[in-house]
PDB file of C-alpha atoms in Angstrom:
ATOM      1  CA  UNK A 143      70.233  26.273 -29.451  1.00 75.00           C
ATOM      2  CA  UNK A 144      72.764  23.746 -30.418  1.00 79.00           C
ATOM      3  CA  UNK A 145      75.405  25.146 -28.134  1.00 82.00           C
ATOM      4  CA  UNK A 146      73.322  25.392 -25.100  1.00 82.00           C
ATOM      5  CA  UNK A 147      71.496  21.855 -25.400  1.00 84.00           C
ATOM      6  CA  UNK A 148      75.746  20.398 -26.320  1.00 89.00           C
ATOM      7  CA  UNK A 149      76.398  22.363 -23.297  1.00 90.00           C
ATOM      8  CA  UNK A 150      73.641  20.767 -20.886  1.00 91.00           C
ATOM      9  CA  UNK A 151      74.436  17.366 -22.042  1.00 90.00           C
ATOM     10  CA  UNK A 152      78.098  17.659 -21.700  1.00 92.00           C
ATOM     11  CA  UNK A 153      77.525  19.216 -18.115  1.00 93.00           C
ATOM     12  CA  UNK A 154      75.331  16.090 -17.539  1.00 92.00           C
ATOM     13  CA  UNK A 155      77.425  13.748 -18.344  1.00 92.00           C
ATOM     14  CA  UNK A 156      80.410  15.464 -16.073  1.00 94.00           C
ATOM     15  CA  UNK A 157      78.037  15.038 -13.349  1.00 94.00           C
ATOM     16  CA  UNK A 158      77.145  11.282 -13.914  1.00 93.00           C
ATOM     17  CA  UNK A 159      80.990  10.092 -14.310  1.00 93.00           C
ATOM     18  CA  UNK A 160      81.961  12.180 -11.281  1.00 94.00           C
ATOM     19  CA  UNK A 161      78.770  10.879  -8.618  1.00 94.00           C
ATOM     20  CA  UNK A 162      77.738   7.741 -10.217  1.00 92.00           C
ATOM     21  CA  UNK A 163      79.296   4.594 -11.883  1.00 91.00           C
ATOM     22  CA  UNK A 164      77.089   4.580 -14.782  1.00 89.00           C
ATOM     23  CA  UNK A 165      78.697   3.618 -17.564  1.00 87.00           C
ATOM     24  CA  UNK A 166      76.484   3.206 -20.414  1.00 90.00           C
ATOM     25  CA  UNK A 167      72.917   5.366 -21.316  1.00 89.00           C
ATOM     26  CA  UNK A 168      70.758   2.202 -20.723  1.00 92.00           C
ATOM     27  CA  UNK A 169      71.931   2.388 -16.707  1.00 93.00           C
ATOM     28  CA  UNK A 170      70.511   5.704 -15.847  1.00 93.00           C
ATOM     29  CA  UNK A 171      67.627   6.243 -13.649  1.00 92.00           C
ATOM     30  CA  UNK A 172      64.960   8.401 -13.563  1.00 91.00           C
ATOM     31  CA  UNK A 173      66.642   9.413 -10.058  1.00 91.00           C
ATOM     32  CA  UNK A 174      70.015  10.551 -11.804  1.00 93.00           C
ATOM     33  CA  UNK A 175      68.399  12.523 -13.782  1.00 92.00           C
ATOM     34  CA  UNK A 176      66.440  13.950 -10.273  1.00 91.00           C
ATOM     35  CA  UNK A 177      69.342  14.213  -8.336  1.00 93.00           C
ATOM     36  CA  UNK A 178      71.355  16.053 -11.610  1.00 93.00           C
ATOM     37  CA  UNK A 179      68.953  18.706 -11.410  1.00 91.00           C
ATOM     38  CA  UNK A 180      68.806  18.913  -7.778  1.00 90.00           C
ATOM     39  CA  UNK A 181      72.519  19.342  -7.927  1.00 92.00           C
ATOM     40  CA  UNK A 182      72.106  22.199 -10.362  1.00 90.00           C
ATOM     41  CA  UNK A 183      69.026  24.102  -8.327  1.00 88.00           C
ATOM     42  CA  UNK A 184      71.746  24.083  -5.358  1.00 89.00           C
ATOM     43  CA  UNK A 185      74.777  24.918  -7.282  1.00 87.00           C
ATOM     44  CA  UNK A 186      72.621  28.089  -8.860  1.00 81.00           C
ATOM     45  CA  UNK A 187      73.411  31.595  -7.571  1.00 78.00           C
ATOM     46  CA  UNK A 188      69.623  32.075  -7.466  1.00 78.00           C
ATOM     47  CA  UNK A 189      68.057  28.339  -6.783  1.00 80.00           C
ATOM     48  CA  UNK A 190      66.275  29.227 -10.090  1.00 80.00           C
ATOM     49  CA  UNK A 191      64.010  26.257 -10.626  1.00 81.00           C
ATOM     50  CA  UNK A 192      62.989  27.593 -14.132  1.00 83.00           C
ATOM     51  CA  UNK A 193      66.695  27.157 -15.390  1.00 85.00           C
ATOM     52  CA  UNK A 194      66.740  23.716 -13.826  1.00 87.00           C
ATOM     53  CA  UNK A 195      63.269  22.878 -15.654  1.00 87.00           C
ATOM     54  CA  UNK A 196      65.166  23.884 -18.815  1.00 88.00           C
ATOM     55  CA  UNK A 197      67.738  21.642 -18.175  1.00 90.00           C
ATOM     56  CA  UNK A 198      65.769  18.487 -17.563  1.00 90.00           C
ATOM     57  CA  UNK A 199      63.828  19.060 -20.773  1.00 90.00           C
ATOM     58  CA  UNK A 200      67.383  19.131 -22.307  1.00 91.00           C
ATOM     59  CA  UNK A 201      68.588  15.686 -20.903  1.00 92.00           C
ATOM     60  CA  UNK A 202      65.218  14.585 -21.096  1.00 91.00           C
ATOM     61  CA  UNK A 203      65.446  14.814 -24.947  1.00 90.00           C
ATOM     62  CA  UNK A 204      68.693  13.463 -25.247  1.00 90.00           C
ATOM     63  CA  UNK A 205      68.045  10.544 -23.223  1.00 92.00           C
ATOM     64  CA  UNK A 206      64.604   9.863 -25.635  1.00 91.00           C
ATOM     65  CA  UNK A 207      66.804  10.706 -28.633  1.00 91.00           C
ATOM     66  CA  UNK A 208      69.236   7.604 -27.427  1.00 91.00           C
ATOM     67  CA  UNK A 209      66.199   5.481 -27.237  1.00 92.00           C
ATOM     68  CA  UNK A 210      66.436   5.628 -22.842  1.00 88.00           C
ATOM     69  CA  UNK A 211      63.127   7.848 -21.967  1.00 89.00           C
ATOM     70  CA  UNK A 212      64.065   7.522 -18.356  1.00 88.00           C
ATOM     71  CA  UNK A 213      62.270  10.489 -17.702  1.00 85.00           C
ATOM     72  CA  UNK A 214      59.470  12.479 -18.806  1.00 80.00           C
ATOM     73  CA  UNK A 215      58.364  16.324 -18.451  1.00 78.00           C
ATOM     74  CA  UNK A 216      56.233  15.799 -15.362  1.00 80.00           C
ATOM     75  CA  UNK A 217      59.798  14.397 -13.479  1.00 82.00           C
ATOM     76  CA  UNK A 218      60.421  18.030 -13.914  1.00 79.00           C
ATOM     77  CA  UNK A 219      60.714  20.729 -10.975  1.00 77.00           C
ATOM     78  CA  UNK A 220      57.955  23.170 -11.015  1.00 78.00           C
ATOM     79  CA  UNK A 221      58.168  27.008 -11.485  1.00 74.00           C
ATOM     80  CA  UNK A 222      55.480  29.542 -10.791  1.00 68.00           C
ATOM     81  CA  UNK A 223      54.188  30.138 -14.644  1.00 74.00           C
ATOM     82  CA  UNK A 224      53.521  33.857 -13.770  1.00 71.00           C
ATOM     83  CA  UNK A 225      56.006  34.952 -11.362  1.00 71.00           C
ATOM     84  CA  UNK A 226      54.796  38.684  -9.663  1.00 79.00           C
ATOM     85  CA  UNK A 227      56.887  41.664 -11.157  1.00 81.00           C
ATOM     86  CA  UNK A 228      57.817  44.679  -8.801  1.00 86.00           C
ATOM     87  CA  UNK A 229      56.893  47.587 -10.707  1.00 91.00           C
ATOM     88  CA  UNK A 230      58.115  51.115  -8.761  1.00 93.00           C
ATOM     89  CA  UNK A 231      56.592  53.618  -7.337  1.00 95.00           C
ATOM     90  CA  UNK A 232      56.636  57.085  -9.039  1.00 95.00           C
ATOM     91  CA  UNK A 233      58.779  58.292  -5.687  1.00 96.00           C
ATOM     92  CA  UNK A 234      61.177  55.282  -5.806  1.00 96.00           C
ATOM     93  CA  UNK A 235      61.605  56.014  -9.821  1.00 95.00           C
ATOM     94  CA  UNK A 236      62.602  59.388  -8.978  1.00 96.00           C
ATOM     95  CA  UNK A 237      64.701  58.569  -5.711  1.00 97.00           C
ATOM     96  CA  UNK A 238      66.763  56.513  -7.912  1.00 97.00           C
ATOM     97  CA  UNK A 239      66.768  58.889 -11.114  1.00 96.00           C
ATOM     98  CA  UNK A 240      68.181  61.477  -8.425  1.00 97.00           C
ATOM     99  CA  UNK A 241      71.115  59.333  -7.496  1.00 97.00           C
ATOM    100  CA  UNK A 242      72.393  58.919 -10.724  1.00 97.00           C
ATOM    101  CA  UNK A 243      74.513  60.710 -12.757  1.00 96.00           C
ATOM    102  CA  UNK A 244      73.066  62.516 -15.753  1.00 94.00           C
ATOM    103  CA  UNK A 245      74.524  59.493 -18.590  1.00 93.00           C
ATOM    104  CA  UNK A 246      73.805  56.469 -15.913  1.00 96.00           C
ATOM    105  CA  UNK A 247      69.403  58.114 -15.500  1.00 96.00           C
ATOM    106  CA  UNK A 248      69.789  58.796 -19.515  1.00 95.00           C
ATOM    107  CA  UNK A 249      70.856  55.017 -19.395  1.00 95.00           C
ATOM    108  CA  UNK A 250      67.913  53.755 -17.020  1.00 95.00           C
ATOM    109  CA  UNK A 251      65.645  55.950 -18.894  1.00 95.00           C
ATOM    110  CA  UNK A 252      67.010  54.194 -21.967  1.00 95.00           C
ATOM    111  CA  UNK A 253      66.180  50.738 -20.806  1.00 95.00           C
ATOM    112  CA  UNK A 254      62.671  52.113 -18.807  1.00 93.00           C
ATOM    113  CA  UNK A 255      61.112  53.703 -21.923  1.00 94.00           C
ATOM    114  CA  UNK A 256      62.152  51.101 -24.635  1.00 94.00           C
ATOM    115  CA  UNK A 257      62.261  47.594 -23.221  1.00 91.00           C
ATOM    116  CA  UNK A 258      65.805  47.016 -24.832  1.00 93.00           C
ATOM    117  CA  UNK A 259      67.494  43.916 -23.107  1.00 92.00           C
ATOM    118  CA  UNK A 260      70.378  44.883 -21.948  1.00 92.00           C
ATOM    119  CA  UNK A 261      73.439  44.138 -24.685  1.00 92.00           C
ATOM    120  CA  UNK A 262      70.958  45.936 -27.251  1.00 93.00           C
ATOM    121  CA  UNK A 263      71.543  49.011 -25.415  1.00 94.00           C
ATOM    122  CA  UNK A 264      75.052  48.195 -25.204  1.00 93.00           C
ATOM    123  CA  UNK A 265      75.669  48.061 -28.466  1.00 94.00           C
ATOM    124  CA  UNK A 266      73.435  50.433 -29.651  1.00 93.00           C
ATOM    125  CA  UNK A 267      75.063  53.122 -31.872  1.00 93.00           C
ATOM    126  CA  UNK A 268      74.932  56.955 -32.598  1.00 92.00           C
ATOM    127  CA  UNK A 269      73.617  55.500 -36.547  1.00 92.00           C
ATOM    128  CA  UNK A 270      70.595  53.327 -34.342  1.00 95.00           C
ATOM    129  CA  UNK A 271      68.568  56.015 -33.818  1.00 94.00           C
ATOM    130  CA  UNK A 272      66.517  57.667 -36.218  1.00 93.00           C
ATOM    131  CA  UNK A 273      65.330  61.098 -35.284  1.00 92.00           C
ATOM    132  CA  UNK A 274      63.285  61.425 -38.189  1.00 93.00           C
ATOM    133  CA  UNK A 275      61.265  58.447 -37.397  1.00 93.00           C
ATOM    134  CA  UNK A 276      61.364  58.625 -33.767  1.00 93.00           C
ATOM    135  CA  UNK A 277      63.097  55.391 -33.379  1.00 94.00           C
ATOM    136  CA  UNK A 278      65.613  53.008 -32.664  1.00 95.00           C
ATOM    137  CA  UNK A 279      67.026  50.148 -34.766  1.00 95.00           C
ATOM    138  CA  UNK A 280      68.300  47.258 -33.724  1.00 95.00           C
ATOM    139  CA  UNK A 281      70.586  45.263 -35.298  1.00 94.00           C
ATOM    140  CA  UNK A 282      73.030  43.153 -35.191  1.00 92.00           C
ATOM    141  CA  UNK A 283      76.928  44.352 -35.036  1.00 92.00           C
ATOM    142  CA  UNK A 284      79.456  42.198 -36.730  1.00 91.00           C
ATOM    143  CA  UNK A 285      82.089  44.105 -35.434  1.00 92.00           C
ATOM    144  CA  UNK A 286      81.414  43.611 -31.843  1.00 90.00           C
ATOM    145  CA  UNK A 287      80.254  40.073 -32.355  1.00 90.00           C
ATOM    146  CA  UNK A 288      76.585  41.329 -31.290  1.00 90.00           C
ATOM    147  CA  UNK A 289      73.566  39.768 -32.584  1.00 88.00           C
ATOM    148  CA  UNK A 290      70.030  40.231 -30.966  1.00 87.00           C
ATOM    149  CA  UNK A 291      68.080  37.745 -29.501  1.00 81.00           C
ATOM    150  CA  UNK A 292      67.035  35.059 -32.300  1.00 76.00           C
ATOM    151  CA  UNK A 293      68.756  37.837 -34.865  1.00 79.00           C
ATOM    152  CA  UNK A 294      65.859  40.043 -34.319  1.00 80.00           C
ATOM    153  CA  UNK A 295      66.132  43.119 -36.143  1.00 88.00           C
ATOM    154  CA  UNK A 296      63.434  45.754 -35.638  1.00 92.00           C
ATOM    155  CA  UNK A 297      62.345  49.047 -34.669  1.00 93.00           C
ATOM    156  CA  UNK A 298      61.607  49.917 -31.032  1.00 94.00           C
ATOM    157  CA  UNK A 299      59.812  53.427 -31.368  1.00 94.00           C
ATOM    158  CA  UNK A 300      60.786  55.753 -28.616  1.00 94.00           C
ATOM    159  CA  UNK A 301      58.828  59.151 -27.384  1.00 94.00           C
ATOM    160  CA  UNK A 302      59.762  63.037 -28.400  1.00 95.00           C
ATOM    161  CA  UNK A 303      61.096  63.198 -24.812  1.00 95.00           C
ATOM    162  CA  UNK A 304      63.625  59.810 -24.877  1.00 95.00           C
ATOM    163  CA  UNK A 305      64.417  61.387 -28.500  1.00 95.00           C
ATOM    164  CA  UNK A 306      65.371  64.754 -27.461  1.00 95.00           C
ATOM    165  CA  UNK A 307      67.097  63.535 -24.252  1.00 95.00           C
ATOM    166  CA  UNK A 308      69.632  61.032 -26.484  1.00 94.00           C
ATOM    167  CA  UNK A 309      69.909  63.957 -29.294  1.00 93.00           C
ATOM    168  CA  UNK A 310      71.219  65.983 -26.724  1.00 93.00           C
ATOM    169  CA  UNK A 311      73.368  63.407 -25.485  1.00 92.00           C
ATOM    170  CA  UNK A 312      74.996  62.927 -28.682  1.00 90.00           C
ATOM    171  CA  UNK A 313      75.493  66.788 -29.108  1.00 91.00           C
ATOM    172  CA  UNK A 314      78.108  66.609 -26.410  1.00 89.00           C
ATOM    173  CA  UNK A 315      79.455  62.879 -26.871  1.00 85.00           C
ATOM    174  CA  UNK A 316      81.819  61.895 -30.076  1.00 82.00           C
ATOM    175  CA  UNK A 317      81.853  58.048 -29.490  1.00 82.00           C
ATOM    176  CA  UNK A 318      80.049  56.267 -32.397  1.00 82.00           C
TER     177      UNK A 318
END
């Protein structure tokens, strides 16, 4: 949390001494702090107006914390709070399954069945999953420099068809 609020302020700050001549806290406006986050909506690969709410929360509290609350949460952009998720069609699931190769579908089937975020499956190892309990463990991997979100150990319990699927997979494949 530390790094990514030191690394919003910092980029803030950048952004200030290169398009304005502020040069103490006290001088910025409410519109910096607008025109900041416009600048990083329009820099963003997707326009993502949730990441640029983030980010004004950040300088937000950073300007309060230096006694200049310039700016308050409703300054902030807006985001849809429920934003509609695609789910697939049966038929598209198994057009896509079909154009895979046997490890990349084991891989989507992976990610479909469990809900793992993405570096947990990348890290997960051969020792991860349990085939007496029927699950997966997640955990965090020194050696790789790995840790889950907010160091969230668990469980994620898979089905006897995942589980036989990634037993078989390990049959044939040495890598830990």
């Amino acid at each position: 949390t530390w790094v990514n609020a030191r690394s919003i302020t910092d980029e803030f700050v950048k952004w200030l001494n290169e398009n304005t001549s502020r040069t103490t806290i006290k001088q910025i406006t409410s519109a910096d702090v607008n025109a900041y986050i416009a600048w990083t909506i329009e820099r963003s690969p997707t326009k993502s107006h949730r990441t640029a709410q983030n980010k004004h929360a950040r300088v937000s509290q950073f300007l309060k914390f230096c006694g200049h609350p310039c700016t308050s949460s409703k300054d902030a952009p807006r985001c849809p709070k429920n934003t509609p998720v695609r789910v697939y069609t049966e038929e598209e699931l198994a057009t896509f399954f079909a154009a895979c190769t046997p490890l990349q579908a084991l891989t989507y089937r992976t990610l479909l069945k469990t809900g793992l975020r993405e570096q947990e499956l990348v890290y997960l190892e051969r020792g991860d999953i349990d085939t007496a309990k029927g699950c997966l463990h997640i955990r965090a991997k020194r050696h790789y420099g790995f840790s889950p979100k907010t160091w969230e150990a668990r469980m994620v319990w898979i089905n006897d068809e995942l589980l036989a699927e990634l037993t078989e997979h390990l049959k044939s494949h040495k890598h830990p």
